[in-house]
XYZ file of C-alpha atoms in Angstrom:
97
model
C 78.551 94.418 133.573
C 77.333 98.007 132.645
C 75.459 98.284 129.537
C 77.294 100.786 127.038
C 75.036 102.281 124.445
C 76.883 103.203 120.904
C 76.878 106.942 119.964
C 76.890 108.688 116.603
C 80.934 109.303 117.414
C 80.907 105.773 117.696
C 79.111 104.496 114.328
C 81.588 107.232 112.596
C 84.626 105.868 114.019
C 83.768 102.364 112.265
C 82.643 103.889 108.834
C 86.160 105.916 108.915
C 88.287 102.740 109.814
C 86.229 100.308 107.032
C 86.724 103.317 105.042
C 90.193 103.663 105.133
C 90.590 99.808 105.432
C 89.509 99.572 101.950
C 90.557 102.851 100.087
C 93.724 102.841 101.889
C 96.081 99.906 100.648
C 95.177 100.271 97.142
C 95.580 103.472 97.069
C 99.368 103.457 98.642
C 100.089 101.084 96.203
C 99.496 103.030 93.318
C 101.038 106.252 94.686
C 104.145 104.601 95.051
C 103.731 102.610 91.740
C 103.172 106.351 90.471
C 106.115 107.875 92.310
C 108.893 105.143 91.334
C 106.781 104.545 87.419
C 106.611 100.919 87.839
C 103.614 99.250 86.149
C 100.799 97.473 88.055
C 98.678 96.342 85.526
C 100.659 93.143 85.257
C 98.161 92.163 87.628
C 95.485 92.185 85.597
C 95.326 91.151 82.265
C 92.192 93.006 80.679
C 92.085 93.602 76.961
C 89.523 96.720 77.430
C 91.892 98.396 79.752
C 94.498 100.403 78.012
C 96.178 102.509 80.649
C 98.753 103.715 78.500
C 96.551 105.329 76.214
C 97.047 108.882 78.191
C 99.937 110.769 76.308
C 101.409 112.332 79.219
C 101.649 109.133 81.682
C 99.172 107.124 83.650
C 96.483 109.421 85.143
C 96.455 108.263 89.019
C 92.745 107.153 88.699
C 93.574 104.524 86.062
C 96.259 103.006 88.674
C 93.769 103.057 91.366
C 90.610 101.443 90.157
C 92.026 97.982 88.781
C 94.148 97.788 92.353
C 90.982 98.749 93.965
C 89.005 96.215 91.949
C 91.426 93.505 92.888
C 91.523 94.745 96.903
C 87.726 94.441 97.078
C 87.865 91.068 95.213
C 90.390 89.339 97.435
C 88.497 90.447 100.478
C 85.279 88.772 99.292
C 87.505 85.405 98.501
C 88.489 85.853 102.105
C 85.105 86.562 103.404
C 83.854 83.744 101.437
C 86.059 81.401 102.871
C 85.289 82.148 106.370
C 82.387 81.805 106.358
C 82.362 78.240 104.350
C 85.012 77.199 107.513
C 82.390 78.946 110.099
C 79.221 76.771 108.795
C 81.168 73.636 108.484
C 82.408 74.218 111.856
C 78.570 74.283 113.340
C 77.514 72.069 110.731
C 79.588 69.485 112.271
C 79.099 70.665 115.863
C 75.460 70.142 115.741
C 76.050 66.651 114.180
C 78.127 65.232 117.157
C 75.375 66.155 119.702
């Protein structure tokens, strides 16, 4: 098996996919929350967070950051999770031998 060595082109490939994997979806989702005027923030229930406090609608940054907050959140839940399922699994592969 030849023995690939990782470029520069390479290490920016992966920064611009976990880039877009995490700025992506939360942003789409408050574009089109934007573009149709539905309301996200039933989401989150925050009493410091009054988006409607802009006179002339919801600035776009306001609709990002809580759907952002909750994207990054999520991930770490699922993170979290794997791992727990990864150590039991070798915690309990280690105890049958």
């Amino acid at each position: 098996m030849k023995n690939y060595k990782n470029s520069r082109s390479t290490v920016c490939l992966l920064v611009a996919t976990l880039g877009l994997y995490f700025f992506l979806p939360p942003t789409l989702i408050a574009l089109v929350c934007q573009a149709f005027n539905l309301n996200p923030f039933f989401l989150i229930r925050s009493w410091h967070l009054n988006p409607f406090s802009a006179a002339r609608g919801i600035p776009l940054y306001q609709t990002v950051v809580p759907i952002l907050i909750v994207w990054a959140l999520a991930n770490v839940l699922i993170a979290a999770i794997f791992l727990a399922i990864v150590s039991l699994y070798r915690r309990l592969g280690r105890a049958e031998h």
